Structure formats: structure tokens, C-alpha cells
mmCIF file of C-alpha atoms in Angstrom:
data_model
loop_
_atom_site.group_PDB
_atom_site.id
_atom_site.type_symbol
_atom_site.label_atom_id
_atom_site.label_comp_id
_atom_site.label_asym_id
_atom_site.label_seq_id
_atom_site.Cartn_x
_atom_site.Cartn_y
_atom_site.Cartn_z
ATOM 1 C CA MET L 1 -44.726 -8.119 27.760
ATOM 2 C CA VAL L 2 -41.884 -9.533 29.462
ATOM 3 C CA ASP L 3 -42.651 -8.171 32.709
ATOM 4 C CA ARG L 4 -46.068 -9.512 32.637
ATOM 5 C CA ARG L 5 -45.170 -12.852 32.269
ATOM 6 C CA LEU L 6 -42.484 -12.792 35.168
ATOM 7 C CA ARG L 7 -44.606 -11.363 37.567
ATOM 8 C CA SER L 8 -44.415 -14.736 39.937
ATOM 9 C CA PRO L 9 -41.652 -16.539 41.348
ATOM 10 C CA ALA L 10 -42.480 -19.674 39.441
ATOM 11 C CA ALA L 11 -42.619 -17.805 35.931
ATOM 12 C CA VAL L 12 -39.085 -16.740 36.670
ATOM 13 C CA ALA L 13 -37.771 -20.046 37.790
ATOM 14 C CA ALA L 14 -39.518 -21.449 34.499
ATOM 15 C CA VAL L 15 -38.301 -19.285 32.369
ATOM 16 C CA ILE L 16 -34.981 -19.246 33.467
ATOM 17 C CA ALA L 17 -35.223 -23.266 33.505
ATOM 18 C CA GLY L 18 -35.720 -23.022 29.972
ATOM 19 C CA VAL L 19 -32.846 -20.776 29.196
ATOM 20 C CA TYR L 20 -30.556 -22.737 31.201
ATOM 21 C CA LEU L 21 -31.363 -26.127 29.828
ATOM 22 C CA LEU L 22 -31.084 -25.068 26.323
ATOM 23 C CA ALA L 23 -27.783 -23.458 27.119
ATOM 24 C CA ARG L 24 -26.735 -26.957 28.822
ATOM 25 C CA LEU L 25 -27.703 -28.825 25.575
ATOM 26 C CA VAL L 26 -25.498 -26.758 23.482
ATOM 27 C CA THR L 27 -22.584 -27.532 25.802
ATOM 28 C CA THR L 28 -23.267 -30.857 25.981
ATOM 29 C CA GLY L 29 -22.889 -30.849 22.177
ATOM 30 C CA PHE L 30 -19.849 -28.998 22.617
ATOM 31 C CA PHE L 31 -18.465 -31.976 25.101
ATOM 32 C CA GLN L 32 -19.510 -34.426 22.687
ATOM 33 C CA LEU L 33 -17.663 -32.976 19.617
ATOM 34 C CA ALA L 34 -14.787 -32.263 21.593
ATOM 35 C CA ALA L 35 -14.604 -35.793 23.170
ATOM 36 C CA THR L 36 -14.532 -36.492 19.335
ATOM 37 C CA LEU L 37 -11.986 -34.582 18.585
ATOM 38 C CA SER L 38 -9.455 -35.031 21.253
ATOM 39 C CA GLY L 39 -6.457 -36.830 20.124
ATOM 40 C CA PRO L 40 -3.321 -38.580 21.426
ATOM 41 C CA THR L 41 -1.562 -35.467 22.347
ATOM 42 C CA SER L 42 -4.296 -34.621 24.528
ATOM 43 C CA ARG L 43 -4.466 -34.842 28.388
ATOM 44 C CA PHE L 44 -7.415 -36.929 27.779
ATOM 45 C CA GLY L 45 -6.138 -39.205 25.503
ATOM 46 C CA ALA L 46 -7.725 -40.301 22.200
ATOM 47 C CA ASP L 47 -10.657 -42.645 23.581
ATOM 48 C CA ALA L 48 -11.794 -39.800 25.946
ATOM 49 C CA GLY L 49 -15.649 -39.106 26.701
ATOM 50 C CA ILE L 50 -18.043 -36.411 27.845
ATOM 51 C CA ALA L 51 -17.467 -37.976 31.670
ATOM 52 C CA ASP L 52 -13.794 -37.567 31.146
ATOM 53 C CA LEU L 53 -13.765 -33.943 30.092
ATOM 54 C CA ALA L 54 -16.094 -33.319 33.181
ATOM 55 C CA MET L 55 -14.077 -34.655 35.934
ATOM 56 C CA GLY L 56 -10.602 -33.262 34.487
ATOM 57 C CA TRP L 57 -7.586 -31.232 35.660
ATOM 58 C CA ASP L 58 -9.065 -29.845 39.462
ATOM 59 C CA SER L 59 -11.804 -31.715 39.336
ATOM 60 C CA GLN L 60 -9.290 -34.441 40.009
ATOM 61 C CA TRP L 61 -8.032 -32.637 43.271
ATOM 62 C CA TYR L 62 -11.743 -32.218 44.641
ATOM 63 C CA TRP L 63 -12.407 -35.812 43.793
ATOM 64 C CA LEU L 64 -9.008 -36.492 45.563
ATOM 65 C CA ILE L 65 -10.325 -34.649 48.347
ATOM 66 C CA ALA L 66 -13.507 -36.116 48.815
ATOM 67 C CA ALA L 67 -11.822 -39.876 48.589
ATOM 68 C CA SER L 68 -8.910 -39.153 50.807
ATOM 69 C CA GLY L 69 -9.068 -35.660 52.396
ATOM 70 C CA TYR L 70 -6.197 -33.491 53.211
ATOM 71 C CA PRO L 71 -2.683 -34.813 53.433
ATOM 72 C CA THR L 72 -1.172 -34.244 57.435
ATOM 73 C CA GLU L 73 2.358 -33.950 55.422
ATOM 74 C CA LEU L 74 2.849 -31.582 53.034
ATOM 75 C CA PRO L 75 4.600 -33.376 49.728
ATOM 76 C CA VAL L 76 7.852 -32.038 48.625
ATOM 77 C CA ASP L 77 9.736 -32.116 45.030
ATOM 78 C CA ASP L 78 13.689 -32.802 44.444
ATOM 79 C CA ALA L 79 14.547 -29.616 45.543
ATOM 80 C CA GLY L 80 13.024 -29.816 49.050
ATOM 81 C CA ASN L 81 10.315 -27.006 47.709
ATOM 82 C CA VAL L 82 6.444 -28.188 48.569
ATOM 83 C CA ALA L 83 4.593 -29.758 45.865
ATOM 84 C CA GLU L 84 1.281 -29.031 44.492
ATOM 85 C CA ASN L 85 -1.432 -30.691 46.906
ATOM 86 C CA ALA L 86 -4.791 -30.758 48.163
ATOM 87 C CA TRP L 87 -4.928 -27.746 50.404
ATOM 88 C CA ALA L 88 -4.677 -25.463 47.475
ATOM 89 C CA PHE L 89 -8.590 -26.602 47.364
ATOM 90 C CA MET L 90 -11.496 -25.578 49.714
ATOM 91 C CA PRO L 91 -13.314 -28.667 51.223
ATOM 92 C CA LEU L 92 -17.233 -27.523 50.967
ATOM 93 C CA TYR L 93 -17.690 -28.252 47.382
ATOM 94 C CA PRO L 94 -15.899 -31.606 47.204
ATOM 95 C CA PHE L 95 -17.636 -32.819 50.749
ATOM 96 C CA LEU L 96 -21.107 -31.825 49.305
ATOM 97 C CA ALA L 97 -20.325 -33.764 46.013
ATOM 98 C CA ARG L 98 -19.494 -36.926 48.061
ATOM 99 C CA ALA L 99 -22.404 -36.899 49.945
ATOM 100 C CA LEU L 100 -24.788 -36.283 47.074
ATOM 101 C CA GLY L 101 -22.650 -38.841 45.167
ATOM 102 C CA THR L 102 -23.565 -41.520 47.590
ATOM 103 C CA LEU L 103 -27.250 -41.166 46.139
ATOM 104 C CA VAL L 104 -26.804 -41.013 42.644
ATOM 105 C CA GLY L 105 -24.249 -43.487 42.044
ATOM 106 C CA GLY L 106 -21.016 -42.193 42.656
ATOM 107 C CA TYR L 107 -18.376 -38.925 43.247
ATOM 108 C CA PRO L 108 -18.522 -37.845 39.738
ATOM 109 C CA ALA L 109 -22.089 -37.982 38.930
ATOM 110 C CA GLY L 110 -22.051 -36.395 42.473
ATOM 111 C CA ALA L 111 -19.994 -33.436 41.773
ATOM 112 C CA ILE L 112 -21.562 -32.744 38.210
ATOM 113 C CA LEU L 113 -24.994 -32.535 39.577
ATOM 114 C CA VAL L 114 -23.909 -29.913 42.059
ATOM 115 C CA SER L 115 -22.252 -27.721 39.588
ATOM 116 C CA LEU L 116 -25.306 -28.212 37.468
ATOM 117 C CA VAL L 117 -27.939 -27.434 39.819
ATOM 118 C CA ALA L 118 -25.732 -24.689 41.406
ATOM 119 C CA GLY L 119 -25.213 -23.098 37.696
ATOM 120 C CA TYR L 120 -29.296 -22.974 37.474
ATOM 121 C CA VAL L 121 -29.651 -21.298 41.042
ATOM 122 C CA ALA L 122 -27.226 -18.885 40.366
ATOM 123 C CA SER L 123 -28.878 -18.007 36.994
ATOM 124 C CA VAL L 124 -32.062 -17.380 39.080
ATOM 125 C CA LEU L 125 -30.328 -15.703 41.774
ATOM 126 C CA LEU L 126 -28.758 -13.273 39.130
ATOM 127 C CA PHE L 127 -31.598 -12.346 37.201
ATOM 128 C CA HIS L 128 -33.202 -11.257 40.431
ATOM 129 C CA LEU L 129 -29.970 -9.066 41.477
ATOM 130 C CA LEU L 130 -29.974 -7.446 38.190
ATOM 131 C CA ARG L 131 -33.835 -6.938 37.550
ATOM 132 C CA PRO L 132 -34.834 -4.002 39.994
ATOM 133 C CA ARG L 133 -31.947 -2.171 38.639
ATOM 134 C CA ILE L 134 -31.766 -2.802 34.842
ATOM 135 C CA GLY L 135 -35.619 -4.276 34.298
ATOM 136 C CA THR L 136 -36.829 -7.295 33.514
ATOM 137 C CA ALA L 137 -36.095 -8.253 29.672
ATOM 138 C CA ALA L 138 -32.179 -6.782 30.342
ATOM 139 C CA ALA L 139 -31.961 -9.203 33.330
ATOM 140 C CA LEU L 140 -33.246 -12.037 31.513
ATOM 141 C CA TRP L 141 -30.594 -10.943 28.388
ATOM 142 C CA ALA L 142 -27.702 -11.192 31.197
ATOM 143 C CA VAL L 143 -28.652 -14.537 32.378
ATOM 144 C CA ALA L 144 -28.696 -15.965 28.916
ATOM 145 C CA PHE L 145 -25.209 -14.222 28.426
ATOM 146 C CA PHE L 146 -23.964 -16.149 31.645
ATOM 147 C CA ALA L 147 -25.613 -19.719 30.594
ATOM 148 C CA ASN L 148 -23.897 -19.426 27.501
ATOM 149 C CA GLY L 149 -20.490 -17.588 28.634
ATOM 150 C CA THR L 150 -17.113 -18.774 27.498
ATOM 151 C CA LEU L 151 -16.871 -20.300 31.298
ATOM 152 C CA ALA L 152 -20.337 -21.945 31.008
ATOM 153 C CA ALA L 153 -18.528 -25.740 30.370
ATOM 154 C CA LEU L 154 -17.843 -25.067 34.426
ATOM 155 C CA PHE L 155 -21.570 -25.819 35.103
ATOM 156 C CA GLN L 156 -21.107 -29.348 33.929
ATOM 157 C CA MET L 157 -17.732 -29.918 35.519
ATOM 158 C CA GLY L 158 -16.194 -31.115 38.689
ATOM 159 C CA TYR L 159 -15.319 -27.145 39.732
ATOM 160 C CA ALA L 160 -16.353 -25.347 42.660
ATOM 161 C CA GLU L 161 -17.236 -22.145 40.427
ATOM 162 C CA SER L 162 -20.815 -22.651 40.179
ATOM 163 C CA LEU L 163 -21.187 -23.300 43.293
ATOM 164 C CA PHE L 164 -19.301 -20.321 44.934
ATOM 165 C CA LEU L 165 -21.440 -18.168 42.779
ATOM 166 C CA VAL L 166 -24.834 -18.963 44.378
ATOM 167 C CA TRP L 167 -23.202 -17.767 47.876
ATOM 168 C CA LEU L 168 -21.750 -14.687 46.347
ATOM 169 C CA LEU L 169 -24.805 -13.612 44.399
ATOM 170 C CA LEU L 170 -27.079 -14.547 47.490
ATOM 171 C CA ALA L 171 -24.423 -12.518 49.347
ATOM 172 C CA LEU L 172 -24.508 -9.312 47.018
ATOM 173 C CA ARG L 173 -28.603 -9.878 47.073
ATOM 174 C CA GLU L 174 -28.688 -9.278 51.016
ATOM 175 C CA LEU L 175 -26.216 -6.487 51.138
ATOM 176 C CA THR L 176 -28.534 -4.443 48.186
ATOM 177 C CA LYS L 177 -31.595 -5.133 50.274
ATOM 178 C CA ARG L 178 -29.580 -4.279 53.613
ATOM 179 C CA ARG L 179 -30.411 -7.827 55.370
ATOM 180 C CA PHE L 180 -27.176 -7.909 57.102
ATOM 181 C CA GLY L 181 -28.008 -11.092 59.043
ATOM 182 C CA TRP L 182 -27.623 -14.120 56.549
ATOM 183 C CA LEU L 183 -24.058 -12.233 55.383
ATOM 184 C CA TYR L 184 -22.426 -14.170 58.422
ATOM 185 C CA LEU L 185 -23.731 -17.369 57.256
ATOM 186 C CA LEU L 186 -23.008 -16.626 53.818
ATOM 187 C CA ILE L 187 -19.312 -15.858 54.312
ATOM 188 C CA PRO L 188 -18.191 -18.979 55.541
ATOM 189 C CA LEU L 189 -19.918 -20.802 52.695
ATOM 190 C CA MET L 190 -18.166 -18.536 50.340
ATOM 191 C CA GLY L 191 -14.843 -19.253 52.295
ATOM 192 C CA TYR L 192 -14.411 -22.798 52.134
ATOM 193 C CA THR L 193 -16.225 -23.154 48.912
ATOM 194 C CA ARG L 194 -13.270 -21.486 46.697
ATOM 195 C CA PRO L 195 -10.829 -18.614 47.606
ATOM 196 C CA GLY L 196 -12.074 -14.976 47.054
ATOM 197 C CA VAL L 197 -13.572 -14.320 50.058
ATOM 198 C CA LEU L 198 -11.200 -11.892 51.178
ATOM 199 C CA ALA L 199 -12.123 -9.849 48.054
ATOM 200 C CA PHE L 200 -15.673 -9.482 49.926
ATOM 201 C CA ALA L 201 -13.849 -8.169 52.884
ATOM 202 C CA LEU L 202 -13.039 -5.608 50.942
ATOM 203 C CA LEU L 203 -15.830 -4.985 49.523
ATOM 204 C CA LEU L 204 -17.478 -4.756 52.850
ATOM 205 C CA GLY L 205 -14.756 -1.844 53.795
ATOM 206 C CA LEU L 206 -15.539 0.529 50.530
ATOM 207 C CA TYR L 207 -19.459 -0.306 51.232
ATOM 208 C CA GLY L 208 -19.040 1.178 54.765
ATOM 209 C CA ILE L 209 -17.047 4.380 53.398
ATOM 210 C CA MET L 210 -19.731 4.678 50.715
ATOM 211 C CA ARG L 211 -22.240 4.670 53.417
ATOM 212 C CA TRP L 212 -20.201 6.972 55.763
ATOM 213 C CA PHE L 213 -19.919 9.545 53.098
ATOM 214 C CA SER L 214 -23.508 9.344 51.988
ATOM 215 C CA ARG L 215 -25.111 9.172 55.411
ATOM 216 C CA THR L 216 -26.901 13.144 55.110
ATOM 217 C CA ARG L 217 -28.806 11.811 52.084
ATOM 218 C CA ASP L 218 -28.958 7.735 52.687
ATOM 219 C CA ARG L 219 -29.576 7.183 56.530
ATOM 220 C CA LEU L 220 -27.002 5.262 57.955
ATOM 221 C CA PRO L 221 -28.421 3.634 61.170
ATOM 222 C CA ALA L 222 -25.954 2.483 64.481
ATOM 223 C CA ARG L 223 -26.780 -0.760 63.796
ATOM 224 C CA HIS L 224 -25.654 -0.885 60.016
ATOM 225 C CA VAL L 225 -22.714 0.441 61.221
ATOM 226 C CA VAL L 226 -22.018 -2.710 63.622
ATOM 227 C CA HIS L 227 -23.206 -5.294 60.911
ATOM 228 C CA ILE L 228 -20.612 -3.410 58.650
ATOM 229 C CA ILE L 229 -17.540 -3.363 60.576
ATOM 230 C CA ALA L 230 -18.556 -7.110 62.475
ATOM 231 C CA LEU L 231 -18.836 -8.496 58.635
ATOM 232 C CA GLY L 232 -15.790 -7.048 57.380
ATOM 233 C CA ALA L 233 -13.758 -8.482 60.814
ATOM 234 C CA TRP L 234 -15.720 -11.920 59.978
ATOM 235 C CA ALA L 235 -14.899 -12.298 56.459
ATOM 236 C CA THR L 236 -11.044 -11.287 57.079
ATOM 237 C CA VAL L 237 -11.557 -13.901 59.719
ATOM 238 C CA ILE L 238 -12.743 -16.652 57.338
ATOM 239 C CA GLY L 239 -10.353 -15.573 54.401
ATOM 240 C CA PHE L 240 -6.991 -16.229 56.565
ATOM 241 C CA SER L 241 -8.412 -19.100 58.408
ATOM 242 C CA TRP L 242 -7.670 -21.789 55.823
ATOM 243 C CA GLN L 243 -4.170 -20.663 56.237
ATOM 244 C CA VAL L 244 -4.242 -21.539 60.204
ATOM 245 C CA ILE L 245 -5.909 -24.623 59.508
ATOM 246 C CA THR L 246 -3.433 -25.547 56.988
ATOM 247 C CA ALA L 247 -0.816 -25.129 59.615
ATOM 248 C CA ILE L 248 -2.298 -26.566 62.323
ATOM 249 C CA ALA L 249 -3.074 -30.051 60.400
ATOM 250 C CA THR L 250 0.506 -29.880 58.674
ATOM 251 C CA GLY L 251 2.581 -28.931 61.143
ATOM 252 C CA ASP L 252 3.952 -26.119 58.976
ATOM 253 C CA PRO L 253 3.025 -22.447 59.600
ATOM 254 C CA SER L 254 3.471 -21.418 55.560
ATOM 255 C CA GLY L 255 2.158 -24.543 54.271
ATOM 256 C CA TYR L 256 -0.731 -23.137 52.434
ATOM 257 C CA LEU L 257 0.965 -20.221 51.032
ATOM 258 C CA GLU L 258 3.955 -22.460 49.719
ATOM 259 C CA THR L 259 1.186 -24.765 48.341
ATOM 260 C CA GLU L 260 -0.313 -21.898 46.521
ATOM 261 C CA LEU L 261 3.270 -20.734 45.389
ATOM 262 C CA ALA L 262 4.120 -24.309 44.021
ATOM 263 C CA TRP L 263 1.584 -23.714 41.069
ATOM 264 C CA ARG L 264 3.373 -20.402 40.682
ATOM 265 C CA ARG L 265 7.083 -22.328 40.504
ATOM 266 C CA SER L 266 5.954 -25.154 37.853
ATOM 267 C CA TRP L 267 5.375 -21.968 35.393
ATOM 268 C CA LEU L 268 8.153 -19.688 36.288
ATOM 269 C CA GLY L 269 11.003 -22.426 37.448
ATOM 270 C CA SER L 270 12.349 -20.275 40.079
ATOM 271 C CA GLU L 271 12.063 -19.932 43.929
ATOM 272 C CA GLU L 272 10.279 -16.801 43.742
ATOM 273 C CA GLY L 273 8.267 -16.360 46.944
ATOM 274 C CA PHE L 274 5.248 -14.111 47.573
ATOM 275 C CA VAL L 275 5.230 -10.495 47.126
ATOM 276 C CA PRO L 276 1.268 -8.924 46.664
ATOM 277 C CA LEU L 277 0.853 -7.581 43.347
ATOM 278 C CA SER L 278 4.155 -8.980 41.842
ATOM 279 C CA GLY L 279 2.360 -12.072 40.196
ATOM 280 C CA VAL L 280 0.718 -9.851 37.401
ATOM 281 C CA ILE L 281 4.050 -7.846 36.801
ATOM 282 C CA THR L 282 6.143 -11.323 36.429
ATOM 283 C CA ALA L 283 3.424 -12.597 34.263
ATOM 284 C CA ALA L 284 3.642 -9.678 31.564
ATOM 285 C CA ALA L 285 7.122 -10.064 31.156
ATOM 286 C CA MET L 286 6.637 -13.771 30.929
ATOM 287 C CA TRP L 287 3.968 -13.945 28.556
ATOM 288 C CA PHE L 288 5.574 -11.294 26.209
ATOM 289 C CA GLY L 289 8.488 -13.190 26.575
ATOM 290 C CA LEU L 290 6.904 -15.974 25.443
ATOM 291 C CA TRP L 291 5.368 -14.521 22.504
ATOM 292 C CA GLY L 292 8.814 -13.184 21.399
ATOM 293 C CA MET L 293 8.008 -9.329 22.371
ATOM 294 C CA PRO L 294 10.410 -7.115 24.945
ATOM 295 C CA GLU L 295 9.391 -7.490 28.447
ATOM 296 C CA PRO L 296 8.465 -3.564 28.437
ATOM 297 C CA VAL L 297 6.117 -4.039 26.022
ATOM 298 C CA GLY L 298 4.503 -6.386 28.808
ATOM 299 C CA TYR L 299 4.269 -3.708 31.098
ATOM 300 C CA ILE L 300 2.875 -1.211 28.589
ATOM 301 C CA ALA L 301 -0.336 -3.525 27.769
ATOM 302 C CA LEU L 302 -0.585 -4.016 31.575
ATOM 303 C CA GLY L 303 -1.261 -0.707 32.106
ATOM 304 C CA VAL L 304 -3.365 0.014 29.228
ATOM 305 C CA LEU L 305 -5.486 -3.191 30.226
ATOM 306 C CA LEU L 306 -5.889 -1.670 33.952
ATOM 307 C CA ALA L 307 -6.560 1.677 31.969
ATOM 308 C CA GLY L 308 -9.375 0.037 30.417
ATOM 309 C CA VAL L 309 -10.835 -1.935 33.093
ATOM 310 C CA VAL L 310 -10.925 1.060 35.367
ATOM 311 C CA ALA L 311 -12.877 2.972 32.604
ATOM 312 C CA GLY L 312 -15.038 0.204 31.889
ATOM 313 C CA LEU L 313 -15.894 0.218 35.532
ATOM 314 C CA LEU L 314 -16.666 3.849 35.503
ATOM 315 C CA SER L 315 -19.061 3.865 32.716
ATOM 316 C CA ALA L 316 -22.548 4.426 32.748
ATOM 317 C CA ARG L 317 -23.785 1.092 32.398
ATOM 318 C CA VAL L 318 -21.358 -0.502 35.341
ATOM 319 C CA ARG L 319 -22.835 2.589 37.403
ATOM 320 C CA ALA L 320 -26.436 1.595 36.405
ATOM 321 C CA LEU L 321 -26.222 -1.782 38.145
ATOM 322 C CA GLY L 322 -25.866 -0.273 41.641
ATOM 323 C CA PRO L 323 -22.665 0.714 43.965
ATOM 324 C CA GLU L 324 -23.013 -2.671 45.652
ATOM 325 C CA ILE L 325 -22.169 -4.689 42.120
ATOM 326 C CA ARG L 326 -19.748 -1.884 41.039
ATOM 327 C CA LEU L 327 -17.537 -1.932 44.676
ATOM 328 C CA TRP L 328 -17.380 -5.700 44.308
ATOM 329 C CA SER L 329 -16.144 -5.797 40.866
ATOM 330 C CA VAL L 330 -13.531 -3.704 42.270
ATOM 331 C CA SER L 331 -12.960 -5.226 45.404
ATOM 332 C CA TYR L 332 -12.687 -8.606 43.412
ATOM 333 C CA LEU L 333 -10.196 -7.054 40.583
ATOM 334 C CA VAL L 334 -7.915 -5.923 43.319
ATOM 335 C CA TYR L 335 -7.751 -9.047 45.205
ATOM 336 C CA LEU L 336 -6.653 -10.572 41.894
ATOM 337 C CA LEU L 337 -3.989 -8.157 41.271
ATOM 338 C CA ALA L 338 -2.710 -8.714 44.504
ATOM 339 C CA VAL L 339 -2.436 -12.223 45.099
ATOM 340 C CA PHE L 340 -2.836 -13.792 41.290
ATOM 341 C CA PHE L 341 -0.082 -15.050 38.801
ATOM 342 C CA PRO L 342 -1.967 -14.668 35.489
ATOM 343 C CA GLN L 343 -1.976 -18.044 33.792
ATOM 344 C CA SER L 344 -3.917 -20.113 31.439
ATOM 345 C CA SER L 345 -6.844 -20.241 34.284
ATOM 346 C CA THR L 346 -7.173 -16.464 33.990
ATOM 347 C CA PHE L 347 -10.496 -16.595 32.409
ATOM 348 C CA ARG L 348 -11.979 -19.201 35.076
ATOM 349 C CA LEU L 349 -11.076 -16.747 37.645
ATOM 350 C CA LEU L 350 -12.510 -13.879 36.335
ATOM 351 C CA LEU L 351 -16.326 -15.786 36.390
ATOM 352 C CA PRO L 352 -17.171 -14.318 39.919
ATOM 353 C CA LEU L 353 -17.463 -10.880 38.211
ATOM 354 C CA THR L 354 -20.623 -12.425 36.580
ATOM 355 C CA PRO L 355 -22.913 -9.380 37.756
ATOM 356 C CA LEU L 356 -21.264 -7.317 34.990
ATOM 357 C CA ALA L 357 -23.090 -9.230 32.345
ATOM 358 C CA GLY L 358 -25.562 -6.703 33.345
ATOM 359 C CA ALA L 359 -23.633 -4.052 31.923
ATOM 360 C CA PHE L 360 -23.456 -5.782 28.649
ATOM 361 C CA ALA L 361 -27.683 -6.352 28.475
ATOM 362 C CA LEU L 362 -28.252 -2.977 28.698
ATOM 363 C CA PRO L 363 -28.253 -1.821 25.209
ATOM 364 C CA THR L 364 -32.182 -2.582 23.977
ATOM 365 C CA ALA L 365 -30.957 -3.077 20.059
ATOM 366 C CA ARG L 366 -31.888 -6.694 19.337
ATOM 367 C CA TRP L 367 -28.706 -6.970 16.962
ATOM 368 C CA TRP L 368 -26.762 -6.118 20.252
ATOM 369 C CA ARG L 369 -27.826 -8.719 22.150
ATOM 370 C CA VAL L 370 -28.103 -11.403 19.669
ATOM 371 C CA GLY L 371 -24.593 -10.497 18.437
ATOM 372 C CA VAL L 372 -23.410 -10.418 22.453
ATOM 373 C CA LEU L 373 -24.972 -14.238 23.005
ATOM 374 C CA VAL L 374 -23.349 -15.137 19.765
ATOM 375 C CA LEU L 375 -19.903 -14.137 21.046
ATOM 376 C CA CYS L 376 -20.517 -15.861 24.108
ATOM 377 C CA VAL L 377 -21.265 -19.375 22.505
ATOM 378 C CA ALA L 378 -18.161 -18.827 20.290
ATOM 379 C CA GLY L 379 -16.231 -18.140 23.098
ATOM 380 C CA GLN L 380 -17.730 -21.204 24.949
ATOM 381 C CA TRP L 381 -16.235 -22.994 22.124
ATOM 382 C CA TRP L 382 -13.046 -21.482 21.736
ATOM 383 C CA TRP L 383 -12.526 -22.561 25.366
ATOM 384 C CA ILE L 384 -13.889 -26.127 25.123
ATOM 385 C CA HIS L 385 -11.752 -26.345 22.056
ATOM 386 C CA GLU L 386 -8.063 -25.176 23.610
ATOM 387 C CA MET L 387 -8.836 -26.619 27.188
ATOM 388 C CA LEU L 388 -10.148 -30.055 26.637
ATOM 389 C CA ALA L 389 -10.057 -31.153 22.984
ATOM 390 C CA ARG L 390 -6.683 -29.971 22.399
ATOM 391 C CA GLY L 391 -5.461 -29.857 26.048
ATOM 392 C CA ASP L 392 -1.916 -30.261 25.480
ATOM 393 C CA THR L 393 0.245 -27.577 26.600
ATOM 394 C CA PHE L 394 0.664 -25.884 29.861
ATOM 395 C CA TYR L 395 -1.603 -22.806 28.174
ATOM 396 C CA ARG L 396 -4.348 -25.407 27.425
ATOM 397 C CA ILE L 397 -5.040 -25.660 31.398
ATOM 398 C CA PRO L 398 -8.729 -24.906 32.476
#
């Protein structure tokens, strides 16, 4: 029945528009309630409105970039270390929002509109990516989970996440269809929207290895080999290019890395440098120490968590999504493990794992699907309440 109703692209777009619109009404209600609950201890203040919440925290950095560009001299703190600054954020989203803002009444309106429209486009792309693998009904439920998920508030905030998802889901769809040409454009679009394109470079490497070892049963033409190698190199160049751009613009070869470390220093209060994989280990000790538990418990918990993630990625439900989605999930998680320091924005940084929503939509029991949707909505309110309504301490930063 659902397959017959969603045969045409127009029908798909219309049904998903209805799902997405209902989800945005729920989010708007949550925003209004959060604004009402925002008190004098919240970073937004007792008189906060929906617009204040939508343009809070990192939204302000993007707004600053749109208004003033990037600094040519890196700011430093009292200890002489590079301080938090705009070079940590990529330019495509704020410049697009600024251009649109000239037509719709200013940067905030343009930023929210970009996020809102990109969230809808990402919903449509997610459906088309998952449908050939898990069927129409399951793909539609996955879209409902996505549109109502814990991070769904970002579709109505001045953040770049939803725009990044558009490029990512397009890229994954092109990769699954083995149409490599568009990836040459999509990779820089990803790379200059939000950090993470190096994970796509790893994906291409793993994808090439998979295709090589399966070439006896799945033909690997020479042109595919050329594209995979060239695109992997292209994604790597784009991934490191922002560091070069920052170095040229500021005259500091380590300017981008020091800028990123400024956020880590604000959490740890130390001069710790960057060592791959050290962030998650340090964070495990820090968080469990804050919770009053011994550091070794944090390391054990980290090991258990990683084992659980590996088991999940090996599960039949995730395998059903296809090798490209599974390899992307592995690549992105490895990327986060290598470079990320887990803190309050961890949930937000997991949003590029959105295609895994298909695994939660595969069980056909209605109680399961409705239950997952309820949990998604509840998680969304929890995130809005903690990060926006309360927003009163360091671990409530969106």
C-alpha cells in the first residue's frame, strides 16, 4: 500500500513534507516552552524568546563570520595561548545564510531558513538512500525518527549540521550508485561546511579495499579504481586545506590546530597538545572524575562502549543498510575517536551517523516503531531543556 502511494518523486516529497512539517511544529512548541522556562541562570536570560534560542552559542560564531569574516591575527589569552576564534568554523554555511538573509530580512532569518530547508532536503535524501535497502515503509519511519530525533532542534537553529547532511547524503547516494563524477563537487561542499570530510576520505579508502577484494564477484573497472583513488586524494587535500588557508591568512602554521585546542583547554584548563586518540581517553578520565568515580572506571566504560558500538555495526540490521553506509559509520566514528574530545556537544557531533536510523526502522512491529518515535521526541525535549532552557553550566553547551 505504501509503495503504491509513493511511486512518484512528487508523492515522496509531499509525504515527507507532511512528516517534516509536523516534526517542526513539535520542535517549535518545545522552543516556546524552553523560552518560557529559561531563567536568570540560563545563558539566554529570563526574557529569552525563540529567536534567542535559535541563534545561541555556535550560531553566534557563524553570525560573526558572516558579518566580519575571519581574523587575520589570532587572539590569545592571558597565558599567551591561542583563544577560541572563528577559524574553528567553516565558511559555506554563514556566507550562504548571509546571502539569503539579504532577501529575507537579515542574517538570523537567512540562517534559520537555510537550516530549515536543508533539514527537509536531507529528509528526502535519507528516504531515497534507504528505500532500495530496507523498503518504503521502513525508510519512511527512518525519516520520522530523523525529523523528530534528539538533535532535531538543529533544523531550526543557526548551525551548519543540516546543510552538511545534505552534501553527505547526496555523496553517499552517488557512491552507492557508483556515479563518481558528482563527488568531486560534493567533497569540497562538505569540507567547507563542517569538519568531517577526512572521514569521507577514510570511507573511500575502505570502499576501495572492499571493492578490490570482492572484484571476482563484483566487477571493478579500471575507471572505478581511478575515481576511487583520485577522490580519496581529493577528500584528503580538502580535509587539510583549511589548515593551510588558516596558516596563510594568519601567518601561524599551527593556527587552526591551536584554535581547535583552545576549546579543549577551556575544558581541561591545561596546555595539553594534540595527540590522535588521546581526547577520548582523557575525557573518559575527566568525566568519571567529575562524577566522583575512579579514573579506571572511565577507561573500562569506554572499552565497553566501544565494544557495544562494534557489535552494533556488525549486527544484521546495520548490514542490511548496505556496505557504503556501514563503512561511512565506521569511518566517521574512527575520525571522531582520532580527533574529538568528548564533551557536551557529543550528541550533536553524532548527527552525521543519521543513515543508521534505518536500522532502528527495520523491525516491523508497530509497538517498536511507535516506541522509538516516542523516545526520539522525548530525547529532543531533553536536549532542548538541558541545552537551551537550562543552559546554566559547562556541560549544558549545545
